[in-house]
Coordinates of C-alpha atoms and ligand atoms in Angstrom, one line a residue:
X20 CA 0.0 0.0 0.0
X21 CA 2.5 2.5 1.2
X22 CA 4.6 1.3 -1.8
X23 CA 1.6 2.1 -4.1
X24 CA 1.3 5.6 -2.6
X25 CA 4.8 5.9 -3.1
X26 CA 4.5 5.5 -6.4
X27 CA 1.4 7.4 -7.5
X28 CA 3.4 10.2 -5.5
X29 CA 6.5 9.7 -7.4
X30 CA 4.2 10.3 -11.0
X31 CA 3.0 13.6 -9.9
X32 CA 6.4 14.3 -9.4
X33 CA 7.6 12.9 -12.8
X34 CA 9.1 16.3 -13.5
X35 CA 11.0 17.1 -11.0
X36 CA 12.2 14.0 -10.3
X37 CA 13.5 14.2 -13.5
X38 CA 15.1 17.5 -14.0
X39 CA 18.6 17.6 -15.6
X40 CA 18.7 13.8 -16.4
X41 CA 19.0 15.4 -19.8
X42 CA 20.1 12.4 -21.1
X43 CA 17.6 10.0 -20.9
X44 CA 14.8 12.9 -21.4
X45 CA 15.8 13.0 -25.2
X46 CA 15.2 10.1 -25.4
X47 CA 11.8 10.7 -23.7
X48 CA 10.4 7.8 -23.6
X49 CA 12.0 5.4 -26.0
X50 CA 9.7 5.0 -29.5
X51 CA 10.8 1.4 -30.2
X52 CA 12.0 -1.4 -28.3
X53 CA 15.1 -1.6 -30.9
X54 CA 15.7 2.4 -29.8
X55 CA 15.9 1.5 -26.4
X56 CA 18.2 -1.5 -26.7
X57 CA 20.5 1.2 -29.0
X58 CA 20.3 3.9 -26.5
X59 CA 21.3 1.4 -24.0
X60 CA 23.9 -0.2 -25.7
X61 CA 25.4 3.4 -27.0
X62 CA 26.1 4.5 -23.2
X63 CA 27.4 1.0 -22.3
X64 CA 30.2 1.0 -25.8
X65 CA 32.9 3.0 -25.0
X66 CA 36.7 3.4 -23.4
X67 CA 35.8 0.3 -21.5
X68 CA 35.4 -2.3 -24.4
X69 CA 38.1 -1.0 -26.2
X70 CA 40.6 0.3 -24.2
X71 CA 39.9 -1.5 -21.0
X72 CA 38.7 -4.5 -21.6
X73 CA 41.5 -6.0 -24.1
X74 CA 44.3 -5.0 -21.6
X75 CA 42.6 -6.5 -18.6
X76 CA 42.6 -9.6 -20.8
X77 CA 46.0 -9.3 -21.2
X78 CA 47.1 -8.9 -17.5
X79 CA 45.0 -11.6 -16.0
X80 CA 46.1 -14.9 -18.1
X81 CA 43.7 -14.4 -21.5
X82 CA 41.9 -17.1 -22.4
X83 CA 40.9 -17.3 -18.8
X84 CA 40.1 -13.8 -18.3
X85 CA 37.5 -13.9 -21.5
X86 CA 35.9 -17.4 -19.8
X87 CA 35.7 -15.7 -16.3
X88 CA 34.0 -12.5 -17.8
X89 CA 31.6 -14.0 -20.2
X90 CA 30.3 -15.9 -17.0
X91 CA 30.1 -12.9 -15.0
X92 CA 28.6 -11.6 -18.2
X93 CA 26.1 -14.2 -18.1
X94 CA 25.4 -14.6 -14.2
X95 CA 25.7 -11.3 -12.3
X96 CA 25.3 -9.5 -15.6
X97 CA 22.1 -10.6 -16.7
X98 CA 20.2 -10.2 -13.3
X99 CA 21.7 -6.7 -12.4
X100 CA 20.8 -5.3 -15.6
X101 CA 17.4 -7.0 -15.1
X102 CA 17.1 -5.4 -11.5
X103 CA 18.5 -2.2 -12.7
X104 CA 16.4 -1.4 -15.7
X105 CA 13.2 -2.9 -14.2
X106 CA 13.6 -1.0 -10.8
X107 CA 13.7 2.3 -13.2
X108 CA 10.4 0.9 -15.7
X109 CA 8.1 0.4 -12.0
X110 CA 9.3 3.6 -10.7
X111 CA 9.7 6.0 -13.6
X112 CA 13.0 7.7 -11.7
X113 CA 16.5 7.9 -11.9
X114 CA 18.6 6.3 -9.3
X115 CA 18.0 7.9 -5.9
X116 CA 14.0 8.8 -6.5
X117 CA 13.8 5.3 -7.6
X118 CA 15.5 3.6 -4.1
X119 CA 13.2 6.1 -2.1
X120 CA 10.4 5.6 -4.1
X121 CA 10.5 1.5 -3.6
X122 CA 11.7 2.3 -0.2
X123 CA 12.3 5.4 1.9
X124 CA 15.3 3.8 4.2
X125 CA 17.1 2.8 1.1
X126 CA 17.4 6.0 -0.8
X127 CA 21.2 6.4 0.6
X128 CA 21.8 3.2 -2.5
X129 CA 21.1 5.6 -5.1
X130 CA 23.3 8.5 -3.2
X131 CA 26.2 5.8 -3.5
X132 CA 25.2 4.8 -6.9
X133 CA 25.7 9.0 -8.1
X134 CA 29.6 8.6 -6.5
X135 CA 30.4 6.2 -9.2
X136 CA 30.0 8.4 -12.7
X137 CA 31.7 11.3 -10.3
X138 CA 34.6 9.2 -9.9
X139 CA 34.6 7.8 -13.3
X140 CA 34.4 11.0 -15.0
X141 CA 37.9 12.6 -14.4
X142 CA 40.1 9.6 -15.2
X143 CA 37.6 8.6 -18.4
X144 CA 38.7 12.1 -20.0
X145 CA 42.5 11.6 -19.4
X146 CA 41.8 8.8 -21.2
X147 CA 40.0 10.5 -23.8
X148 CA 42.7 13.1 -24.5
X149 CA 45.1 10.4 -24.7
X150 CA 42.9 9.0 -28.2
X151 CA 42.6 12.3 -29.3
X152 CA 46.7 12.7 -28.6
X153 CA 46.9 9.8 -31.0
X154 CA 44.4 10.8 -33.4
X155 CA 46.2 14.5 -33.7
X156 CA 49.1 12.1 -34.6
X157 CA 48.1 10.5 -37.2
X158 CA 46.2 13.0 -38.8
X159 CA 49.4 15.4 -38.6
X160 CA 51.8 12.5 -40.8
X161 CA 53.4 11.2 -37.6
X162 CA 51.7 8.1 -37.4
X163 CA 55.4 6.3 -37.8
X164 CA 56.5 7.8 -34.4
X165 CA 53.7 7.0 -33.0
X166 CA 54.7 3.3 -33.5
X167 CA 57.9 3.4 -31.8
X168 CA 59.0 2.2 -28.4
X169 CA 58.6 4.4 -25.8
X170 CA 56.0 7.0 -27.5
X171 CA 53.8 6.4 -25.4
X172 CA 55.7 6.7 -22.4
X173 CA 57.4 9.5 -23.9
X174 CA 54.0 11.0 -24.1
X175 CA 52.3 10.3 -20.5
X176 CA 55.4 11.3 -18.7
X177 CA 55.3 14.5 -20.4
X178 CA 53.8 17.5 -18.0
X179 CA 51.9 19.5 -20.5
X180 CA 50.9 17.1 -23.4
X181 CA 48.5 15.0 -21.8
X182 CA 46.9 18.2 -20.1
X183 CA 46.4 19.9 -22.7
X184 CA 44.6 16.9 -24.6
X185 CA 42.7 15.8 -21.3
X186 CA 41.8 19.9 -21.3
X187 CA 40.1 19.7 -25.1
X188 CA 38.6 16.5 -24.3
X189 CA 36.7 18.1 -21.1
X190 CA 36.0 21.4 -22.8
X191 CA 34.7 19.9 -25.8
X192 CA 32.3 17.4 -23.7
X193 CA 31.7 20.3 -21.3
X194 CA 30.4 22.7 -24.8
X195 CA 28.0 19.5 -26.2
X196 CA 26.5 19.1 -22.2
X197 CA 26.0 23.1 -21.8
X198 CA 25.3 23.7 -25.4
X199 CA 22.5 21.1 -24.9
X200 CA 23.8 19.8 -29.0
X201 CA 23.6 15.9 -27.5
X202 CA 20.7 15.6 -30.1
X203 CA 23.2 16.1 -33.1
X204 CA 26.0 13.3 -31.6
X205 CA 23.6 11.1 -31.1
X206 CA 22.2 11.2 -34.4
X207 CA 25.9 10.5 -35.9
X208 CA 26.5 7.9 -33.5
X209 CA 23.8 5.5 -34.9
X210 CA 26.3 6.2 -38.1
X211 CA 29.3 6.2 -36.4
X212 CA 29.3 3.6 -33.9
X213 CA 28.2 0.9 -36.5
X214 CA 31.1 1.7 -38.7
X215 CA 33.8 1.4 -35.4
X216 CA 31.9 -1.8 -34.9
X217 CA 32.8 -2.7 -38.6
X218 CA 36.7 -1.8 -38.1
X219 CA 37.3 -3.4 -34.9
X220 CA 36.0 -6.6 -36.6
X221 CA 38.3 -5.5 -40.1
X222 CA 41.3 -5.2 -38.5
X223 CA 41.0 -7.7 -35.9
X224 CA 41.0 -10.2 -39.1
X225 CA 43.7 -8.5 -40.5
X226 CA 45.5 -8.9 -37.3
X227 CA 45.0 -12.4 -36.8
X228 CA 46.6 -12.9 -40.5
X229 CA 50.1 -11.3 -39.5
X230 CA 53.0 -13.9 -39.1
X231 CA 52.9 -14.5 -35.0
X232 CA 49.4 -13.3 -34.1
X233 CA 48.6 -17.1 -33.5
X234 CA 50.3 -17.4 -30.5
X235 CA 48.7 -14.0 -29.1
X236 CA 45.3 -15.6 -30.8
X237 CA 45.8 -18.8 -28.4
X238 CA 46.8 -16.8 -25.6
X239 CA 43.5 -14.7 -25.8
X240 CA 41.1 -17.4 -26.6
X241 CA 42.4 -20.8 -25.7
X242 CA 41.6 -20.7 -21.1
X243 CA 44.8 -21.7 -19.5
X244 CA 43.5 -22.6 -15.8
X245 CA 47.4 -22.4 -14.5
X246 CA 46.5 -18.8 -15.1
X247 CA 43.1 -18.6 -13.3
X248 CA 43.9 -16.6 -9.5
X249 CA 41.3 -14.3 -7.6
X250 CA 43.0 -11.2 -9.5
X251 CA 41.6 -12.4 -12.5
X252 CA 38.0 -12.4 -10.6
X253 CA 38.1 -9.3 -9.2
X254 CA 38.9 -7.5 -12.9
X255 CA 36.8 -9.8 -14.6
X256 CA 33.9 -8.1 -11.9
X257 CA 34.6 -4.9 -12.3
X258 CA 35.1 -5.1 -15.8
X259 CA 31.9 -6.0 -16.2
X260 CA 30.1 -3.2 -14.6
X261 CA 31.9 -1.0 -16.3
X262 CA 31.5 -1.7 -19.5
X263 CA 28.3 -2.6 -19.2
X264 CA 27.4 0.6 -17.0
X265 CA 25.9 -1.4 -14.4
X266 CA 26.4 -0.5 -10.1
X267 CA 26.2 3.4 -11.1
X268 CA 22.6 4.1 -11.8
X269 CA 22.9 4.5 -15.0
X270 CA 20.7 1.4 -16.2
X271 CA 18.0 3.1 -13.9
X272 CA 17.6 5.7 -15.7
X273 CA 17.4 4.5 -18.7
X274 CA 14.8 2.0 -17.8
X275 CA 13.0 4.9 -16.4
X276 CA 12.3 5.7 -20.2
X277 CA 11.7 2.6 -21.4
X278 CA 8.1 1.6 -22.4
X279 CA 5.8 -0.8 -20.6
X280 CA 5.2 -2.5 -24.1
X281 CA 8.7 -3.6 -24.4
X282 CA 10.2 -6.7 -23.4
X283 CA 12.9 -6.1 -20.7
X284 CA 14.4 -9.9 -20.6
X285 CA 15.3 -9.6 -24.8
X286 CA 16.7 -5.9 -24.9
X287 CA 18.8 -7.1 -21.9
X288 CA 20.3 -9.7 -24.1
X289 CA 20.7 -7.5 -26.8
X290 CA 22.6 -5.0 -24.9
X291 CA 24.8 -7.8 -23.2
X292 CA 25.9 -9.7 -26.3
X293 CA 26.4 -6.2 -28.2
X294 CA 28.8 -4.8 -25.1
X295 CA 30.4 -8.4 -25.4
X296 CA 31.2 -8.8 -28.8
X297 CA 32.5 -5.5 -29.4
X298 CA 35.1 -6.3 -26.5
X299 CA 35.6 -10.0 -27.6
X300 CA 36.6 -8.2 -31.0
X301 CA 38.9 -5.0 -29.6
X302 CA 41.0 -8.0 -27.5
X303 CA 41.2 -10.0 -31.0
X304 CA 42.8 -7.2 -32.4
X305 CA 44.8 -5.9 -29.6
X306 CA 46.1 -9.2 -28.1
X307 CA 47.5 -11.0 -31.5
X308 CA 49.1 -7.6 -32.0
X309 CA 51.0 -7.6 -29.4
X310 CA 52.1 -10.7 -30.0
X311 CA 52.8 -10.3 -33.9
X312 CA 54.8 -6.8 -33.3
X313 CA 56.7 -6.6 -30.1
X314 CA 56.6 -10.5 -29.4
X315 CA 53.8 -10.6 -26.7
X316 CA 56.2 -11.0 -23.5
X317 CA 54.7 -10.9 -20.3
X318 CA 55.8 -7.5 -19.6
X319 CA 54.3 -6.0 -22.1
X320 CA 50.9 -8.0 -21.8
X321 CA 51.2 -7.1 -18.2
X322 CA 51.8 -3.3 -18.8
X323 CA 48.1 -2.1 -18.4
X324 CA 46.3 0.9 -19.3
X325 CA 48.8 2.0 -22.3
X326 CA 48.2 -1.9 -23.8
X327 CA 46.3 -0.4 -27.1
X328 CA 47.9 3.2 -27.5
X329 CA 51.5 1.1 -27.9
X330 CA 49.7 -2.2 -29.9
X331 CA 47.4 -0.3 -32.8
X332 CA 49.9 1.8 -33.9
X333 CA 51.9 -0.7 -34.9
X334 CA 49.6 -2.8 -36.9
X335 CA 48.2 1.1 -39.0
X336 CA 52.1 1.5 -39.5
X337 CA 52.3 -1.9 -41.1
X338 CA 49.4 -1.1 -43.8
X339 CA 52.4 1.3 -45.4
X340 CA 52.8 4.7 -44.3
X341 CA 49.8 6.6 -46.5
X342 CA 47.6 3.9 -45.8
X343 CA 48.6 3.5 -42.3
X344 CA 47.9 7.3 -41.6
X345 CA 44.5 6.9 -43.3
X346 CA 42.9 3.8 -41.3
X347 CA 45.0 5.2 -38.0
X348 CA 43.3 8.5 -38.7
X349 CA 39.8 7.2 -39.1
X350 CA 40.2 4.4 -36.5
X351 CA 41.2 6.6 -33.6
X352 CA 38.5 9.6 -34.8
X353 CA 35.8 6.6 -34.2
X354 CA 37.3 5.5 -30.7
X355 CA 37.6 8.9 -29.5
X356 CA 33.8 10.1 -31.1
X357 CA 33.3 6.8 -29.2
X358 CA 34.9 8.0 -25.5
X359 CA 33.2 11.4 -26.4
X360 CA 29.4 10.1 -26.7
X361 CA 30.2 8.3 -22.9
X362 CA 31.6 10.9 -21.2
X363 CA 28.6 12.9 -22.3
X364 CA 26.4 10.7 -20.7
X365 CA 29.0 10.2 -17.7
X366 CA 28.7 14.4 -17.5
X367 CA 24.9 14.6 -17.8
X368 CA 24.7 12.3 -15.2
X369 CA 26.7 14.2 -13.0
X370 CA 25.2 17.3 -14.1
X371 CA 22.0 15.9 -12.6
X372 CA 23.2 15.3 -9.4
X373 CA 24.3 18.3 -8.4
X374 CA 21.4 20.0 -9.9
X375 CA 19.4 17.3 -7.2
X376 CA 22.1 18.0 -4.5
X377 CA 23.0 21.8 -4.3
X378 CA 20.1 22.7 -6.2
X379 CA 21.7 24.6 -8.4
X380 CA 20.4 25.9 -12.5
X381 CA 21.9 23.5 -15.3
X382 CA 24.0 25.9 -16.0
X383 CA 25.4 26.6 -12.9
X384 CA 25.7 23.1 -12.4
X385 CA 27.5 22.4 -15.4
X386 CA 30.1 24.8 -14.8
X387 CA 30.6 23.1 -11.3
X388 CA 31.0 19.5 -13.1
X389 CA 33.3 20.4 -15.6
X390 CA 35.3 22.7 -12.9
X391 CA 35.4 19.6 -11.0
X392 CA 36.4 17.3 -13.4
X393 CA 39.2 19.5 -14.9
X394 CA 40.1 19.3 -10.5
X395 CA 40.2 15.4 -10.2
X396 CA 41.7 14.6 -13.2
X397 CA 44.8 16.5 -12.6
X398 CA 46.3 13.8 -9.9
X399 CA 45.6 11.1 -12.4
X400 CA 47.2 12.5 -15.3
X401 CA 50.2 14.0 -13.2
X402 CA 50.8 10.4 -11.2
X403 CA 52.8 9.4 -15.0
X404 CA 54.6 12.2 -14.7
X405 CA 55.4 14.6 -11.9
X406 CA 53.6 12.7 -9.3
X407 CA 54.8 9.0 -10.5
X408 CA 56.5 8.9 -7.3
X409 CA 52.9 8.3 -5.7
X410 CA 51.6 5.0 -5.6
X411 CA 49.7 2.8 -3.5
X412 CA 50.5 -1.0 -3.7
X413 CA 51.6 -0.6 -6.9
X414 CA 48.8 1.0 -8.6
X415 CA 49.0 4.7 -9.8
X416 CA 47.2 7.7 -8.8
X417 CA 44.6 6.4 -12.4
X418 CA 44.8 2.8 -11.1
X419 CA 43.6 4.1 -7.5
X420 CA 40.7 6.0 -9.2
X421 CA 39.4 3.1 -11.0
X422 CA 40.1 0.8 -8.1
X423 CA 37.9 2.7 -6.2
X424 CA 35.1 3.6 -8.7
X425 CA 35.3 -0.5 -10.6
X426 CA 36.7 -3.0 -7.3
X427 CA 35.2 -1.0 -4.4
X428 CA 32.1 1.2 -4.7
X429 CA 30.7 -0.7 -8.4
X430 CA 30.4 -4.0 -6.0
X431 CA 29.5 -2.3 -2.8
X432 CA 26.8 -1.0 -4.9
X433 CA 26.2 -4.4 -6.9
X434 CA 25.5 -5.7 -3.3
X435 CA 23.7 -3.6 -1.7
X436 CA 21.0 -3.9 -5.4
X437 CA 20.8 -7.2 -4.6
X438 CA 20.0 -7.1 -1.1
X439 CA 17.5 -4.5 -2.2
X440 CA 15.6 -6.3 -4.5
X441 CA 15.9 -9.6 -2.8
X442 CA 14.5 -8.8 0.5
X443 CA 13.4 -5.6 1.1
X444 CA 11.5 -4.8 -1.9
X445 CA 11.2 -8.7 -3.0
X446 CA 12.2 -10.1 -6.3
X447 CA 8.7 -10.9 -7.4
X448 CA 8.3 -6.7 -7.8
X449 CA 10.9 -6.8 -9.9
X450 CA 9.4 -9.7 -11.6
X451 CA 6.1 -8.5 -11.7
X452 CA 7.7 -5.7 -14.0
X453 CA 9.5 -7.7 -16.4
X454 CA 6.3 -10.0 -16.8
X455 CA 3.7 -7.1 -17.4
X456 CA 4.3 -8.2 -21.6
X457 CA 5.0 -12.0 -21.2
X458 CA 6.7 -14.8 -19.4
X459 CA 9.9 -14.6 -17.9
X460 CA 11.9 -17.2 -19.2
X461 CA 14.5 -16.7 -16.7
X462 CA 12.7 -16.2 -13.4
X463 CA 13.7 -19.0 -11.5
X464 CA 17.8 -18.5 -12.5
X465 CA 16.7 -14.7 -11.3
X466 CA 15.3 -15.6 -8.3
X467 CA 17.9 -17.8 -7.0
X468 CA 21.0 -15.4 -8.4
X469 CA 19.8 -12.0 -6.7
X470 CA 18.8 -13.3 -3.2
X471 CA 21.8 -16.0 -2.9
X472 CA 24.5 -16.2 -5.6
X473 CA 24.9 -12.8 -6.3
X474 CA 25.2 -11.0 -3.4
X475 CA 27.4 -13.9 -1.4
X476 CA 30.0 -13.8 -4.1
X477 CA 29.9 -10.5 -4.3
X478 CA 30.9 -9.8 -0.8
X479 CA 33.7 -12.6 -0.8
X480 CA 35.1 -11.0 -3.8
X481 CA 34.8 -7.3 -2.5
X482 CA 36.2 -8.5 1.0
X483 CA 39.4 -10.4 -0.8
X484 CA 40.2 -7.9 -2.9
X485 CA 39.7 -4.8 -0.8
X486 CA 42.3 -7.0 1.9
X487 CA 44.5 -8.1 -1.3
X488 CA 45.4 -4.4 -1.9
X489 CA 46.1 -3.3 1.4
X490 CA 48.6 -6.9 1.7
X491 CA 46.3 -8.1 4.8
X492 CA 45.3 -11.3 2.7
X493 CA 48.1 -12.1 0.7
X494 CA 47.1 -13.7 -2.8
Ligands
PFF11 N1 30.2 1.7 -20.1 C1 31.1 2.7 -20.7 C2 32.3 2.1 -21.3 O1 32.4 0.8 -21.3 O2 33.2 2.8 -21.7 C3 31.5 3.6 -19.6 C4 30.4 4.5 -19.2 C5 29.8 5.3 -20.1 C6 30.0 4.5 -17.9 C7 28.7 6.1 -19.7 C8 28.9 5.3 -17.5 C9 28.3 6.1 -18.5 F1 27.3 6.9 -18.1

């Protein structure tokens, strides 16, 4: 009953609850199901399929990475992206309005859930400037020295390069957000995005036709269980909410705009074998490139977030030098149009929060996010160069960002869902929801994954990794 009112409240309210989720609202309530599963899919492909995923594969054993995540994918996945967008269909709000809408007590999840994209943002643009460093580097002729050892470290550890290419990635994204032009990049992304589809696939065939790609192709593909340790389970986790944008309310909203006519269960499996496969495909061409052009040693499999900025450039310069520049050209315009259209979203989002929080205009409040943003991504892009010094077990001051953001605060958040849906609010809301159009195919495997599965491992992998770090639980 109280539920019920909760919810009739929280229509009157549609408005307001929604103001400055700008990015769903053009959306405003999704004409098709296949423009839903697109939107969807378009915030979910980015940085973290291509860039993230295919060196994460390389650092934690290959073959045994991809089996580990496509399981994840699969498992904890499938349900959270079912909780997610159903929990945003039933209450027609983003994030925290939808918590306190299901429940009062529980509106602190979705508070926790908004940390996420503010944590994300910053480091995801020093990323971003890094493509468009490459991208200005190939366009300018100079795609050869971009192939060379030590470029790229040449480049990171520089103290005003990567700022000034992490500053025209934020100002540009900042311009679109405040502009309020989303409509027009969105348009070319249903062009775009297809076509960077089409090219990750091409030259992941031409890479796995190069003399020595097929020992980089049986690394990647072939599970060696030797490999398998809980480091490969904690990245395969947090992989997987990140790239599939899940543990940060962003599903939520968008299932706040999705019809009651279309089928939740399907789109979800759109979504998840589109975000998949492009990754699958990014890791077939990164991996056997490494392998084919610098000999796929463990140090360099093992050297992290610089894995495709030091492997693509290689295989562009073997297409000949005018041919190279071309596809390099055109390949890293796509990935960064690509890391542009997510930190949109990323900003919108956070845009939206602190209109909720310090009730402030849209404009005001996107000042403050891209103030902020240009703020907290200084530390990560000055820990490779002047502040390289600073480290915690190992990882860099960008390592300890997305440590937080993907192995802390993405599962605590993961958990806490689950616990949500599972007991407090019950499972059979959620599906109730997803059975409004027809059966749930997958209700039982639901059932049993958010109230049990899900949630257990997902504390014993938050617990061993958070101890791992810190050394208290040596793995
Ligand atoms: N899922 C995106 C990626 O894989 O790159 C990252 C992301 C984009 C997260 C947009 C959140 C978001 F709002």
């Amino acid at each position: 009953m109280e539920e019920k009112e909760n919810l009739s409240r929280s229509a009157e309210n549609a408005d307001e609850a929604r103001v400055g989720e700008e990015t769903p609202k053009k959306h405003s309530g999704f004409t098709s199901k296949i423009g839903f599963v697109l939107a969807a899919a378009g915030s979910a492909v980015g940085l973290g399929n291509i860039w993230r995923f295919p060196y994460l594969a390389a650092q934690y054993g290959g073959g045994i990475f991809l089996l580990t995540y496509i399981v994840f994918a699969l498992t904890f996945g499938f349900v959270l992206m079912i909780a997610e967008i159903a929990i945003g269909r039933k209450t027609g709000k983003s994030a925290v309005g939808a918590f306190r809408a299901l429940n009062k007590k529980f509106a602190f999840i979705g508070i926790l859930c908004s940390l996420v994209p503010i944590l994300i943002m910053p480091y995801y643009s020093v990323i971003g400037g890094w493509v468009g460093k490459y991208l200005a580097a190939f366009v300018s002729g100079n795609g050869a020295a971009a192939a060379t050892d030590g470029y790229f470290n040449a480049f990171i550890s520089s103290s005003w390069q990567p700022l000034v290419f992490f500053f025209a990635f934020v100002t540009v994204t900042f311009v679109i957000v405040l502009l309020g032009v989303e409509k027009g990049v969105e348009k070319s992304s249903k062009i775009l995005m297809p076509i960077l589809v089409v090219l990750t696939i091409g030259v992941a065939i031409y890479v796995m036709t190069v003399p020595g790609a097929g020992a980089g192709i049986k690394y990647y593909l072939l599970p060696d269980f030797r490999k398998f340790s809980i480091k490969t389970v904690f990245a395969a986790l947090g992989q997987l909410f990140y790239s599939m944008s899940l543990a940060m309310g962003i599903m939520i909203t968008y299932g706040s705009y999705m019809k009651k006519d279309a089928k939740i269960e399907s789109s979800v499996h759109q979504i998840e074998i589109f975000d998949t496969g492009i990754a699958l495909f990014a890791g077939l061409m990164v991996i056997p490139a490494t392998f084919a052009f610098s000999g796929g040693s463990p140090e360099q499999l093992g050297q992290g977030p610089g894995l495709m900025f030091v492997a693509l450039p290689k295989v562009f310069e073997s297409f000949g030098s005018v041919a190279g520049g071309v596809m390099g050209s055109f390949f890293f315009a796509l990935v960064l149009f690509a890391a542009l259209t997510s930190a949109i979203s990323l900003m919108e989002t956070v845009v939206s929060i602190v209109i909720d929080f310090a009730k402030l205009s849209r404009r005001k409040a996107c000042v403050v996010t891209y103030a902020g943003t240009l703020v907290l991504g200084l530390p990560s892009l000055f820990g490779f160069s002047i502040w390289s010094g600073f480290t915690v077990g190992g990882m860099t001051i960008l390592d300890m960002f997305d440590f937080i953001s993907n192995s802390v605060l993405m599962p605590v958040v993961a958990l806490l869902t689950c616990v949500f849906v599972g007991y407090i609010v019950n499972s059979q809301t959620v599906i109730d929801e997803i059975e409004l159009n027809g059966p749930f195919r997958k209700k039982r495997f639901f059932n049993v994954m958010i109230k049990y599965v899900c949630p257990i491992c997902i504390a014993v992998i938050l617990i061993t990794s958070v101890l791992n770090v810190f050394g208290i639980f040596k793995l």
